[in-house]
Coordinates of C-alpha atoms and ligand atoms in Angstrom, one line a residue:
M145 CA 37.3 112.2 121.2
H146 CA 39.8 113.6 123.7
Q147 CA 39.1 117.2 124.5
P148 CA 42.0 119.6 125.0
E149 CA 42.7 120.5 128.7
S150 CA 41.4 124.0 128.3
M151 CA 39.6 125.1 125.2
P152 CA 40.7 128.7 124.3
T153 CA 38.2 131.5 124.7
R154 CA 37.4 133.0 121.2
G155 CA 38.0 136.6 120.4
P156 CA 40.9 139.0 120.4
H157 CA 42.2 137.8 123.8
T158 CA 42.5 134.1 123.0
I159 CA 44.5 132.1 125.5
P160 CA 46.6 129.6 123.5
L161 CA 46.6 126.0 124.5
E162 CA 49.5 124.9 126.6
T163 CA 51.9 122.3 125.2
R164 CA 53.5 121.1 128.4
R165 CA 55.3 117.9 127.4
E166 CA 54.5 115.9 130.6
S167 CA 50.8 116.2 129.9
L168 CA 51.2 115.3 126.2
V169 CA 53.3 112.3 127.0
A170 CA 50.7 111.3 129.7
R171 CA 48.1 111.3 127.0
I172 CA 50.2 109.1 124.7
A173 CA 50.7 106.7 127.6
D174 CA 46.9 106.6 128.1
N175 CA 46.6 103.7 125.7
Q176 CA 43.5 105.3 124.1
R177 CA 42.4 104.0 120.7
Y178 CA 42.5 106.7 118.0
D179 CA 40.6 106.9 114.7
L180 CA 43.7 108.2 113.0
A181 CA 47.4 108.0 113.8
I182 CA 49.7 110.1 111.7
I183 CA 53.5 109.5 111.4
G184 CA 55.3 112.7 110.5
G185 CA 54.8 116.3 111.6
G186 CA 55.5 118.2 108.4
A187 CA 53.1 120.1 106.1
T188 CA 51.5 116.8 105.0
G189 CA 51.0 115.3 108.4
L190 CA 49.9 118.4 110.2
G191 CA 47.6 119.5 107.4
L192 CA 46.0 116.1 107.6
A193 CA 45.7 116.3 111.4
L194 CA 43.8 119.6 111.1
D195 CA 41.4 118.3 108.5
A196 CA 40.7 115.1 110.4
A197 CA 40.4 116.7 113.9
S198 CA 38.1 119.4 112.6
R199 CA 35.8 116.8 111.2
G200 CA 35.6 115.2 114.6
Y201 CA 38.0 112.2 114.3
S202 CA 40.3 111.5 117.2
V203 CA 43.8 112.1 115.9
V204 CA 47.4 111.6 117.1
V205 CA 50.5 112.8 115.3
V206 CA 54.0 111.7 116.2
E207 CA 57.0 113.5 114.9
A208 CA 60.5 111.9 115.2
T209 CA 62.3 115.3 115.7
D210 CA 60.6 118.6 115.7
F211 CA 57.6 119.7 113.7
A212 CA 58.7 120.9 110.3
Q213 CA 62.3 120.0 111.0
G214 CA 62.3 118.1 107.6
T215 CA 61.5 119.5 104.2
S216 CA 58.7 121.7 105.5
S217 CA 61.0 124.4 107.0
R218 CA 63.4 124.4 104.0
S219 CA 61.1 125.5 101.1
T220 CA 61.5 128.6 98.9
K221 CA 58.5 129.9 101.0
L222 CA 56.3 130.4 97.9
V223 CA 52.6 129.9 98.0
H224 CA 52.3 129.4 94.3
G225 CA 50.3 127.9 91.4
G226 CA 53.6 126.8 89.9
V227 CA 54.1 128.8 86.7
R228 CA 56.6 126.2 85.4
Y229 CA 54.0 123.4 85.6
L230 CA 51.9 125.5 83.2
A231 CA 54.8 125.5 80.7
Q232 CA 54.6 121.7 81.1
G233 CA 50.9 121.8 80.2
N234 CA 49.8 120.6 83.6
V235 CA 46.8 123.0 83.8
S236 CA 44.8 121.1 86.4
L237 CA 47.7 121.0 88.8
V238 CA 48.2 124.8 88.4
Y239 CA 44.4 125.5 88.8
E240 CA 44.3 123.5 92.0
A241 CA 47.4 125.2 93.4
L242 CA 46.0 128.7 92.6
H243 CA 42.8 127.8 94.5
E244 CA 44.8 126.6 97.4
R245 CA 47.0 129.7 97.3
T246 CA 44.0 131.9 98.1
T247 CA 42.7 129.6 100.8
L248 CA 46.1 129.7 102.6
L249 CA 46.3 133.5 102.3
N250 CA 42.8 133.8 103.8
N251 CA 43.3 131.4 106.6
A252 CA 46.7 132.6 107.8
P253 CA 47.1 136.2 106.8
H254 CA 49.7 136.7 109.5
L255 CA 51.9 134.0 107.9
A256 CA 51.2 134.3 104.2
Q257 CA 50.9 137.3 101.9
P258 CA 50.8 138.1 98.2
L259 CA 54.1 139.0 96.6
A260 CA 54.9 140.5 93.2
F261 CA 57.4 138.7 91.0
V262 CA 59.3 140.4 88.2
M263 CA 60.7 138.3 85.4
P264 CA 63.3 140.3 83.5
C265 CA 63.5 139.8 79.7
Y266 CA 66.8 140.2 77.8
K267 CA 65.5 139.0 74.4
F268 CA 62.7 140.5 72.4
W269 CA 60.7 137.3 72.2
E270 CA 60.8 136.6 75.9
Q271 CA 58.2 139.2 76.9
S272 CA 55.6 137.8 74.5
F273 CA 56.6 134.1 75.1
Y274 CA 56.5 134.2 78.9
G275 CA 53.8 137.0 78.9
V276 CA 51.2 134.7 77.2
G277 CA 51.8 132.1 79.9
L278 CA 51.6 134.5 82.7
V279 CA 48.4 136.2 81.5
L280 CA 47.0 132.7 81.3
Y281 CA 48.3 132.0 84.8
D282 CA 46.4 135.0 86.1
A283 CA 43.3 134.1 84.1
L284 CA 43.3 130.6 85.6
A285 CA 43.2 132.2 89.0
G286 CA 40.0 134.1 88.0
R287 CA 38.4 135.9 90.9
K288 CA 41.2 134.6 93.0
S289 CA 43.8 136.6 91.1
L290 CA 46.2 138.5 93.5
G291 CA 46.9 141.2 90.9
R292 CA 47.0 141.6 87.1
T293 CA 50.0 140.4 85.1
R294 CA 51.7 143.4 83.5
F295 CA 54.3 144.1 81.0
L296 CA 57.0 146.5 82.2
N297 CA 59.3 148.7 80.1
K298 CA 63.0 149.0 81.1
T299 CA 62.5 152.0 83.4
R300 CA 59.6 150.4 85.3
T301 CA 61.5 147.2 85.6
L302 CA 64.4 149.0 87.3
Q303 CA 62.0 150.8 89.6
D304 CA 60.9 147.4 90.9
L305 CA 64.3 145.7 90.8
P306 CA 66.9 148.5 91.2
N307 CA 69.9 146.2 91.4
L308 CA 69.0 144.4 88.1
N309 CA 71.7 143.9 85.5
T310 CA 70.7 146.4 82.8
R311 CA 73.0 145.1 80.0
G312 CA 70.6 144.1 77.2
L313 CA 67.5 144.5 79.4
K314 CA 64.4 144.9 77.3
G315 CA 61.7 145.0 80.0
A316 CA 60.0 142.5 82.2
I317 CA 56.7 140.8 83.1
K318 CA 55.3 141.3 86.6
Y319 CA 52.9 138.8 88.0
W320 CA 51.6 137.9 91.5
D321 CA 51.9 134.9 93.7
G322 CA 52.3 134.5 97.5
Q323 CA 54.9 133.8 100.1
F324 CA 54.8 132.5 103.6
D325 CA 56.7 131.4 106.7
D326 CA 56.7 127.7 106.2
A327 CA 57.8 126.4 109.6
R328 CA 55.5 128.8 111.5
L329 CA 52.6 127.8 109.2
A330 CA 53.3 124.1 110.0
L331 CA 53.1 125.0 113.7
A332 CA 49.9 126.9 113.2
L333 CA 48.4 123.9 111.5
G334 CA 49.4 121.6 114.3
R335 CA 48.3 124.0 117.0
T336 CA 44.9 124.5 115.3
A337 CA 44.5 120.8 115.1
A338 CA 45.3 120.6 118.8
Q339 CA 42.5 123.1 119.4
H340 CA 40.2 120.5 117.8
G341 CA 41.5 117.8 120.1
A342 CA 44.4 116.3 118.2
L343 CA 47.3 115.1 120.3
L344 CA 50.7 116.1 118.8
L345 CA 54.0 115.0 120.1
N346 CA 57.4 115.9 118.7
Y347 CA 60.6 114.1 119.6
C348 CA 58.5 110.9 119.3
E349 CA 59.6 108.5 116.6
A350 CA 57.5 105.7 115.1
V351 CA 59.8 102.7 115.5
A352 CA 57.4 99.8 114.6
L353 CA 54.0 99.1 113.2
T354 CA 51.7 96.7 114.8
H355 CA 49.5 94.3 112.9
A356 CA 46.4 92.3 113.7
D357 CA 44.9 89.8 111.2
G358 CA 47.3 91.1 108.5
S359 CA 46.2 94.7 108.9
V360 CA 48.0 97.6 110.5
S361 CA 46.4 98.1 114.0
G362 CA 48.7 100.8 115.4
L363 CA 52.3 101.7 116.0
I364 CA 55.1 101.6 118.6
V365 CA 56.6 105.0 119.3
R366 CA 59.8 106.0 121.2
D367 CA 60.0 109.2 123.2
T368 CA 63.5 110.3 122.0
E369 CA 64.0 112.4 125.1
T370 CA 63.5 109.5 127.6
D371 CA 63.8 106.4 125.3
Q372 CA 60.4 105.3 126.7
R373 CA 58.3 103.3 124.2
Y374 CA 54.5 103.5 123.9
A375 CA 51.9 101.6 121.9
I376 CA 49.3 103.5 120.0
Q377 CA 46.2 101.8 118.6
A378 CA 44.4 103.3 115.6
S379 CA 41.8 102.4 113.1
C380 CA 43.8 104.1 110.4
V381 CA 47.6 104.7 110.3
V382 CA 48.9 107.3 107.8
N383 CA 52.6 107.4 106.9
A384 CA 53.3 111.1 106.1
A385 CA 57.0 110.9 106.7
G386 CA 58.1 112.9 103.7
V387 CA 61.3 111.7 102.0
W388 CA 61.4 109.0 104.8
V389 CA 58.2 107.2 103.9
D390 CA 60.0 104.2 102.4
A391 CA 61.5 103.3 105.8
L392 CA 58.0 102.9 107.2
R393 CA 56.8 101.1 104.1
D394 CA 59.7 98.7 104.7
L395 CA 58.6 98.1 108.3
D396 CA 55.1 97.3 107.0
A397 CA 56.3 95.0 104.3
Q398 CA 58.6 93.1 106.6
A399 CA 55.7 92.3 108.9
T400 CA 53.3 91.3 106.1
Q401 CA 55.9 90.0 103.7
E402 CA 54.5 92.1 101.0
K403 CA 56.8 92.9 98.0
H404 CA 57.2 96.6 97.3
S405 CA 59.6 99.0 95.8
K406 CA 60.8 102.4 96.9
I407 CA 58.7 105.3 95.8
V408 CA 60.7 108.4 96.8
A409 CA 63.5 109.8 94.6
P410 CA 64.9 112.6 96.8
S411 CA 66.1 115.7 95.2
Q412 CA 68.1 118.3 97.0
G413 CA 67.4 122.0 96.9
V414 CA 69.9 124.6 98.2
H415 CA 69.2 128.2 99.2
I416 CA 71.5 131.0 100.2
V417 CA 70.5 134.0 102.2
V418 CA 72.0 137.5 101.8
D419 CA 71.2 141.0 102.9
R420 CA 68.3 143.0 101.4
D421 CA 70.5 145.5 99.6
F422 CA 71.1 142.8 96.9
L423 CA 67.3 143.0 96.2
P424 CA 66.0 146.3 97.5
G425 CA 62.2 146.8 97.3
D426 CA 59.3 144.5 97.7
H427 CA 59.6 142.5 94.5
A428 CA 60.9 139.0 93.9
L429 CA 63.1 138.2 90.9
I430 CA 62.4 135.1 88.9
V431 CA 64.6 133.7 86.2
P432 CA 62.5 131.1 84.3
H433 CA 65.3 129.5 82.4
T434 CA 68.8 129.5 83.8
T435 CA 71.8 128.3 81.7
D436 CA 70.9 124.7 82.6
G437 CA 67.2 125.2 82.2
R438 CA 66.2 125.5 85.8
V439 CA 64.1 128.2 87.6
L440 CA 66.0 130.5 90.0
F441 CA 64.3 132.8 92.5
A442 CA 65.6 135.7 94.6
V443 CA 62.9 136.4 97.1
P444 CA 62.7 139.1 99.8
W445 CA 61.9 137.3 103.0
L446 CA 61.8 138.5 106.6
G447 CA 64.3 141.3 106.0
K448 CA 66.7 139.2 103.9
V449 CA 66.9 137.7 100.4
I450 CA 66.6 134.0 99.7
I451 CA 68.3 132.9 96.5
G452 CA 67.7 129.4 95.1
T453 CA 67.1 126.7 94.4
T454 CA 68.9 123.8 92.9
D455 CA 67.4 120.4 92.0
T456 CA 70.0 117.7 92.5
P457 CA 69.2 114.0 92.8
R458 CA 70.4 112.6 96.2
H459 CA 70.4 109.1 97.4
D460 CA 71.1 109.5 101.1
L461 CA 68.5 110.9 103.5
S462 CA 70.5 113.0 105.9
R463 CA 68.6 115.2 108.4
E464 CA 71.0 118.1 107.6
P465 CA 72.2 117.5 104.0
T466 CA 75.3 119.3 102.9
P467 CA 75.3 121.4 99.7
F468 CA 77.4 120.3 96.8
K469 CA 80.1 122.7 95.6
E470 CA 78.5 122.9 92.1
E471 CA 75.2 124.0 93.7
L472 CA 76.7 127.0 95.4
E473 CA 78.6 127.9 92.3
F474 CA 75.4 127.6 90.2
I475 CA 73.5 130.0 92.5
L476 CA 76.3 132.6 92.7
R477 CA 77.0 132.4 89.0
E478 CA 73.4 132.7 88.0
S479 CA 72.8 135.6 90.5
A480 CA 75.8 137.4 89.0
R481 CA 74.1 137.2 85.5
Y482 CA 71.1 139.1 86.8
L483 CA 72.2 141.3 89.6
A484 CA 74.4 144.3 89.0
R485 CA 76.0 144.0 92.4
A486 CA 76.0 140.2 93.0
P487 CA 76.5 138.4 96.2
Q488 CA 79.9 136.8 96.9
R489 CA 80.7 133.9 99.2
D490 CA 81.4 136.3 102.1
D491 CA 78.0 137.8 101.8
I492 CA 76.2 134.6 102.7
K493 CA 74.4 134.8 106.0
S494 CA 73.0 131.3 106.0
L495 CA 72.9 128.4 103.6
W496 CA 70.4 125.5 104.0
V497 CA 69.4 122.4 102.1
G498 CA 66.0 120.6 101.8
L499 CA 65.1 117.3 100.3
R500 CA 62.1 117.1 97.9
P501 CA 60.0 114.0 98.3
L502 CA 59.6 113.5 94.6
V503 CA 57.6 110.4 93.7
K504 CA 59.3 107.9 91.4
P505 CA 57.1 106.5 88.7
P506 CA 57.3 102.7 88.8
Q507 CA 60.2 101.4 86.8
D508 CA 61.9 104.8 86.3
D509 CA 65.5 104.6 87.5
S510 CA 66.8 107.3 85.3
G511 CA 67.6 109.5 88.3
N512 CA 66.4 112.6 86.5
T513 CA 64.3 114.2 89.2
K514 CA 63.1 117.1 87.1
K515 CA 60.9 114.7 85.1
I516 CA 59.5 113.1 88.2
S517 CA 56.0 113.9 89.5
R518 CA 55.5 116.8 91.8
E519 CA 51.9 115.8 92.5
H520 CA 51.2 113.9 95.6
T521 CA 50.8 110.2 95.7
I522 CA 48.6 108.2 98.0
L523 CA 49.2 104.4 98.4
I524 CA 47.3 101.9 100.5
S525 CA 49.3 98.8 101.2
K526 CA 47.8 95.3 101.5
S527 CA 47.9 95.7 105.2
K528 CA 46.2 99.1 104.9
L529 CA 49.1 101.3 105.8
V530 CA 48.2 104.6 104.1
T531 CA 51.2 106.4 102.6
V532 CA 51.1 110.0 101.3
T533 CA 54.0 111.9 99.9
G534 CA 55.0 114.3 97.1
G535 CA 53.0 117.4 96.2
K536 CA 54.0 120.8 97.5
W537 CA 53.5 122.9 100.5
T538 CA 50.9 125.1 98.8
T539 CA 48.6 122.1 98.2
Y540 CA 48.8 120.6 101.7
R541 CA 45.1 121.2 102.3
A542 CA 43.9 119.5 99.1
M543 CA 46.3 116.6 99.9
A544 CA 44.8 116.2 103.3
Q545 CA 41.3 116.2 101.8
D546 CA 42.3 113.5 99.3
V547 CA 43.9 111.3 101.9
L548 CA 40.7 111.4 104.1
T549 CA 38.6 110.6 101.0
Q550 CA 40.8 107.5 100.3
C551 CA 40.7 106.4 104.0
I552 CA 36.9 106.6 104.1
K553 CA 36.7 104.8 100.8
A554 CA 38.9 102.0 102.1
N555 CA 36.7 101.7 105.2
L556 CA 39.5 102.7 107.5
L557 CA 37.5 105.7 108.8
A558 CA 33.8 106.1 109.2
Q559 CA 32.1 108.8 107.2
R560 CA 31.9 112.0 109.3
A561 CA 31.3 115.7 108.6
S562 CA 32.6 116.9 105.2
C563 CA 35.9 118.9 105.0
L564 CA 35.9 122.2 106.9
T565 CA 39.4 123.4 106.3
E566 CA 38.7 125.7 103.3
N567 CA 37.3 128.3 105.7
L568 CA 39.1 127.5 108.9
P569 CA 41.3 130.3 110.2
L570 CA 44.4 129.1 111.9
V571 CA 45.7 130.1 115.3
G572 CA 46.7 133.8 115.1
A573 CA 43.9 134.6 112.7
Q574 CA 40.8 133.5 114.6
S575 CA 39.7 136.8 116.2
G576 CA 38.3 138.2 112.9
E577 CA 40.7 141.2 113.2
V578 CA 42.0 142.3 109.8
I579 CA 45.6 141.3 109.6
S580 CA 48.0 142.4 106.9
H581 CA 51.6 141.6 107.5
Q582 CA 54.2 141.8 104.8
M583 CA 56.5 138.8 104.8
S584 CA 59.4 140.7 103.2
V585 CA 60.1 142.9 106.2
A586 CA 62.2 142.0 109.2
P587 CA 60.7 139.5 111.7
S588 CA 58.4 141.1 114.3
I589 CA 55.5 140.4 116.6
A590 CA 53.2 140.7 113.6
A591 CA 53.9 137.0 112.8
Y592 CA 51.8 136.1 115.9
G593 CA 48.7 137.7 114.4
D594 CA 46.0 138.1 117.0
E595 CA 48.0 136.1 119.6
A596 CA 50.3 139.1 119.9
T597 CA 48.0 140.5 122.5
Y598 CA 48.5 137.4 124.7
L599 CA 52.2 137.3 123.9
N600 CA 52.5 140.8 125.3
T601 CA 51.4 139.6 128.7
L602 CA 54.3 137.2 129.1
P603 CA 57.5 138.2 131.0
G604 CA 60.3 139.6 128.8
T605 CA 58.3 141.4 126.1
Q606 CA 60.7 144.3 126.3
R607 CA 63.9 142.2 126.3
A608 CA 65.1 142.0 122.8
L609 CA 67.6 139.1 122.2
G610 CA 68.4 139.9 118.5
G611 CA 66.9 139.4 115.1
G612 CA 63.4 140.4 116.3
L613 CA 63.3 137.7 119.0
T614 CA 62.3 138.6 122.5
E615 CA 62.5 136.7 125.8
A616 CA 58.6 136.6 125.7
M617 CA 58.7 134.9 122.3
V618 CA 61.0 132.2 123.7
R619 CA 58.6 131.6 126.6
F620 CA 55.7 131.5 124.2
A621 CA 57.5 129.0 122.0
V622 CA 58.1 126.7 125.0
R623 CA 54.7 127.1 126.7
H624 CA 52.5 127.1 123.6
E625 CA 54.4 126.0 120.5
Y626 CA 56.0 122.7 121.5
A627 CA 59.5 124.0 121.5
R628 CA 62.0 121.8 123.5
T629 CA 65.4 123.0 122.3
V630 CA 67.4 126.1 121.3
E631 CA 67.2 124.7 117.7
D632 CA 63.4 124.5 117.9
V633 CA 63.3 128.2 118.9
L634 CA 66.0 129.6 116.6
A635 CA 65.3 127.5 113.5
R636 CA 61.5 127.2 113.4
R637 CA 59.6 129.4 116.0
S638 CA 61.9 132.3 115.1
R639 CA 63.7 131.8 111.7
L640 CA 66.9 133.3 112.8
L641 CA 69.1 130.3 111.9
F642 CA 67.8 130.4 108.4
L643 CA 68.2 134.2 108.1
D644 CA 71.5 134.9 109.8
A645 CA 73.3 131.9 111.3
A646 CA 76.0 134.0 113.0
L647 CA 73.4 136.1 114.8
A648 CA 71.5 133.0 115.8
L649 CA 74.7 131.6 117.2
S650 CA 75.2 134.8 119.3
V651 CA 71.8 134.5 121.0
A652 CA 71.9 130.8 121.6
D653 CA 73.1 131.0 125.2
A654 CA 70.4 133.5 126.1
V655 CA 67.7 131.3 124.5
G656 CA 69.1 128.2 126.3
Q657 CA 68.9 130.1 129.6
I658 CA 65.2 130.9 129.1
I659 CA 64.4 127.4 128.1
A660 CA 66.1 126.1 131.2
E661 CA 64.0 128.4 133.3
E662 CA 60.8 127.2 131.6
T663 CA 61.6 123.4 131.4
G664 CA 64.4 122.7 133.8
Q665 CA 66.4 121.3 130.9
S666 CA 69.3 122.8 129.0
G667 CA 67.7 123.1 125.6
N668 CA 70.8 121.5 124.0
V669 CA 72.8 124.7 123.4
A670 CA 75.9 122.9 122.3
A671 CA 74.1 120.9 119.6
F672 CA 72.6 124.1 118.3
K673 CA 76.0 125.8 118.1
K674 CA 77.3 122.9 116.0
L675 CA 74.3 123.1 113.8
A676 CA 74.7 126.9 113.3
Q677 CA 78.2 126.3 112.1
H678 CA 76.8 123.9 109.5
Y679 CA 74.6 126.7 108.2
L680 CA 77.6 129.0 107.9
T681 CA 79.9 126.5 106.3
L682 CA 80.3 126.7 102.5
P683 CA 81.5 124.0 100.4
A684 CA 85.2 124.5 99.5
A685 CA 85.7 126.8 96.5
Ligands
LIG872 C1 64.2 123.2 98.2 C2 62.8 123.0 98.3 C3 62.0 124.1 98.0 C4 60.6 124.0 98.0 N1 59.8 125.2 97.8 C5 58.5 125.1 97.8 C6 57.8 126.3 97.7 O1 58.3 127.4 97.6 N2 56.4 126.2 97.7 C7 55.8 125.0 97.9 O2 54.6 124.9 97.9 N3 56.5 123.8 98.1 C8 57.8 123.9 98.1 N4 58.6 122.7 98.3 C9 57.9 121.5 98.6 C10 57.4 121.4 100.1 O3 58.4 121.9 100.9 C11 57.2 119.9 100.4 O4 56.4 119.3 99.5 C12 56.6 119.7 101.8 O5 57.3 120.4 102.8 C13 56.7 118.2 102.2 O6 56.1 118.1 103.5 P1 56.0 116.7 104.2 O7 55.3 116.9 105.4 O8 55.5 115.7 103.2 O9 57.6 116.3 104.5 P2 58.5 116.8 105.7 O10 58.3 118.2 106.0 O11 59.8 116.3 105.5 O12 57.8 116.0 106.9 C14 58.0 114.6 107.2 C15 58.2 114.5 108.6 O13 58.2 113.1 109.0 C16 59.1 112.9 110.1 N5 59.4 111.5 110.2 C17 60.1 110.7 109.4 N6 60.2 109.4 109.9 C18 59.5 109.4 111.0 C19 59.2 108.4 112.0 N7 59.7 107.2 111.9 N8 58.4 108.8 113.0 C20 57.9 110.0 113.2 N9 58.2 111.0 112.3 C21 58.9 110.7 111.2 C22 60.3 113.7 109.7 O14 61.0 114.1 110.8 C23 59.6 115.0 109.1 O15 59.4 116.0 110.0 C24 60.0 122.8 98.3 C25 60.7 121.7 98.6 C26 62.1 121.8 98.6 C27 63.0 120.7 98.9

């Protein structure tokens, strides 16, 4: 197994691993044979990398763009058991997710915290109807409960949600789940995997699979910064490319002439972000049944409020999908039904779209994604390409465990140590210091957990750029978090693009300047400015 260049010293003054691109590319070029090669650096691929690397397998992960650039940075940011799956009678799915919720909160307390949800009731029957389910939800969590489900009268409801529409309000049910910073968690997973020896490379696309005797033997990757290609050999290749898994399954099938059908039915989810005064306090609002039967959330997150999401079938797989007019209208219309002072188009600070990799049951072409499975699917092709997709962020760890079990069963990996990730703190939570950091408040150095001590030694700690971002954070992102571009920093190391795209736009030049000092490259400021406009552009009214 390849050892990282310098293992960090443990304790409160941990020195993070460096992520200098030249040395990462040099390792890729090394032509080493890996136990496991993973295509895709989202929640699924990075979670798998951590599980495998911590068991002692040699692991390489290639990501075509940036880590978490796909769906994994565009979620509703909830660590949840999935109350609505309970309504569908899927108790085992909920039980597993509740277990995973606690594990995540324990292993990354700087990036994931409990959050109280308030479900307002406007009809008498709603409190008892939803109340039974939510009491059961809490009971399923057992000792892992984050707080008891409670019934609130109208006065208590308005204390928790002061901007709630009071007309016809009977009361509410309050229950607990969790919330997190999805992109930073993805990076923490990857960086922790790297501590265990995994090699991770972003801006490195898998362009072909290699086969020997009818079985996958590795892949060809392209460094998208230099266009240089490299061959990687691996005993086991896992396709964790999210909504894009079918493209790699196609490559595999072409080489082996195996017949196969597409398995992903993408579904688009749109979120808008508005100021906190639309949802003052520390409680999230959940509407379990909107006019068209969907769930709508308004969640306080990093000093703003996220409202969403939609669930619209989509057939193209754009990297930056555009919202449909009806989706924005739906979010604004439903918000206005529940918020006394409701956001208008002009109040939107950012709008972003993510694609759910929902798994299509064989022979289902109905296009109705709400009925499609949200559990993960693992497929092993005739040529032994392992594909994993579906599921949700909250259950990434259980998915990784399942994938490795299947790979071992199929003799693609030798049996090694059993899974260690249940009690494996991620970078930022490894010193044993007690960390409690509310995710609803504005971004700060608290997101770095125990790495804040080290961060404070970098140049530019006192130079605030805006939105909680400092010069030192940009340097940290480049030196230790694989950031290459202004977008990497402003979309996923800091979350400014998602929180306030105009503010992100205003700091882009300063971020580009610091990246240039660190890497000698421009950081692609112009491309970021164009992207930020995309997050500010609403579909025509
Ligand atoms: C709107 C929305 C809200 C959601 N909210 C929640 C929530 O609140 N809680 C929750 O638990 N879950 C939520 N989810 C689900 C969760 O976000 C996803 O299940 C999860 O992020 C999927 O991760 P992934 O790694 O499989 O996919 P991705 O994050 O998309 O990662 C796949 C990666 O593969 C890369 N890739 C593709 N092709 C190649 C190639 N050829 N070479 C190299 N790399 C490649 C892509 O660039 C991408 O980064 C939500 C999903 C959506 C869409």
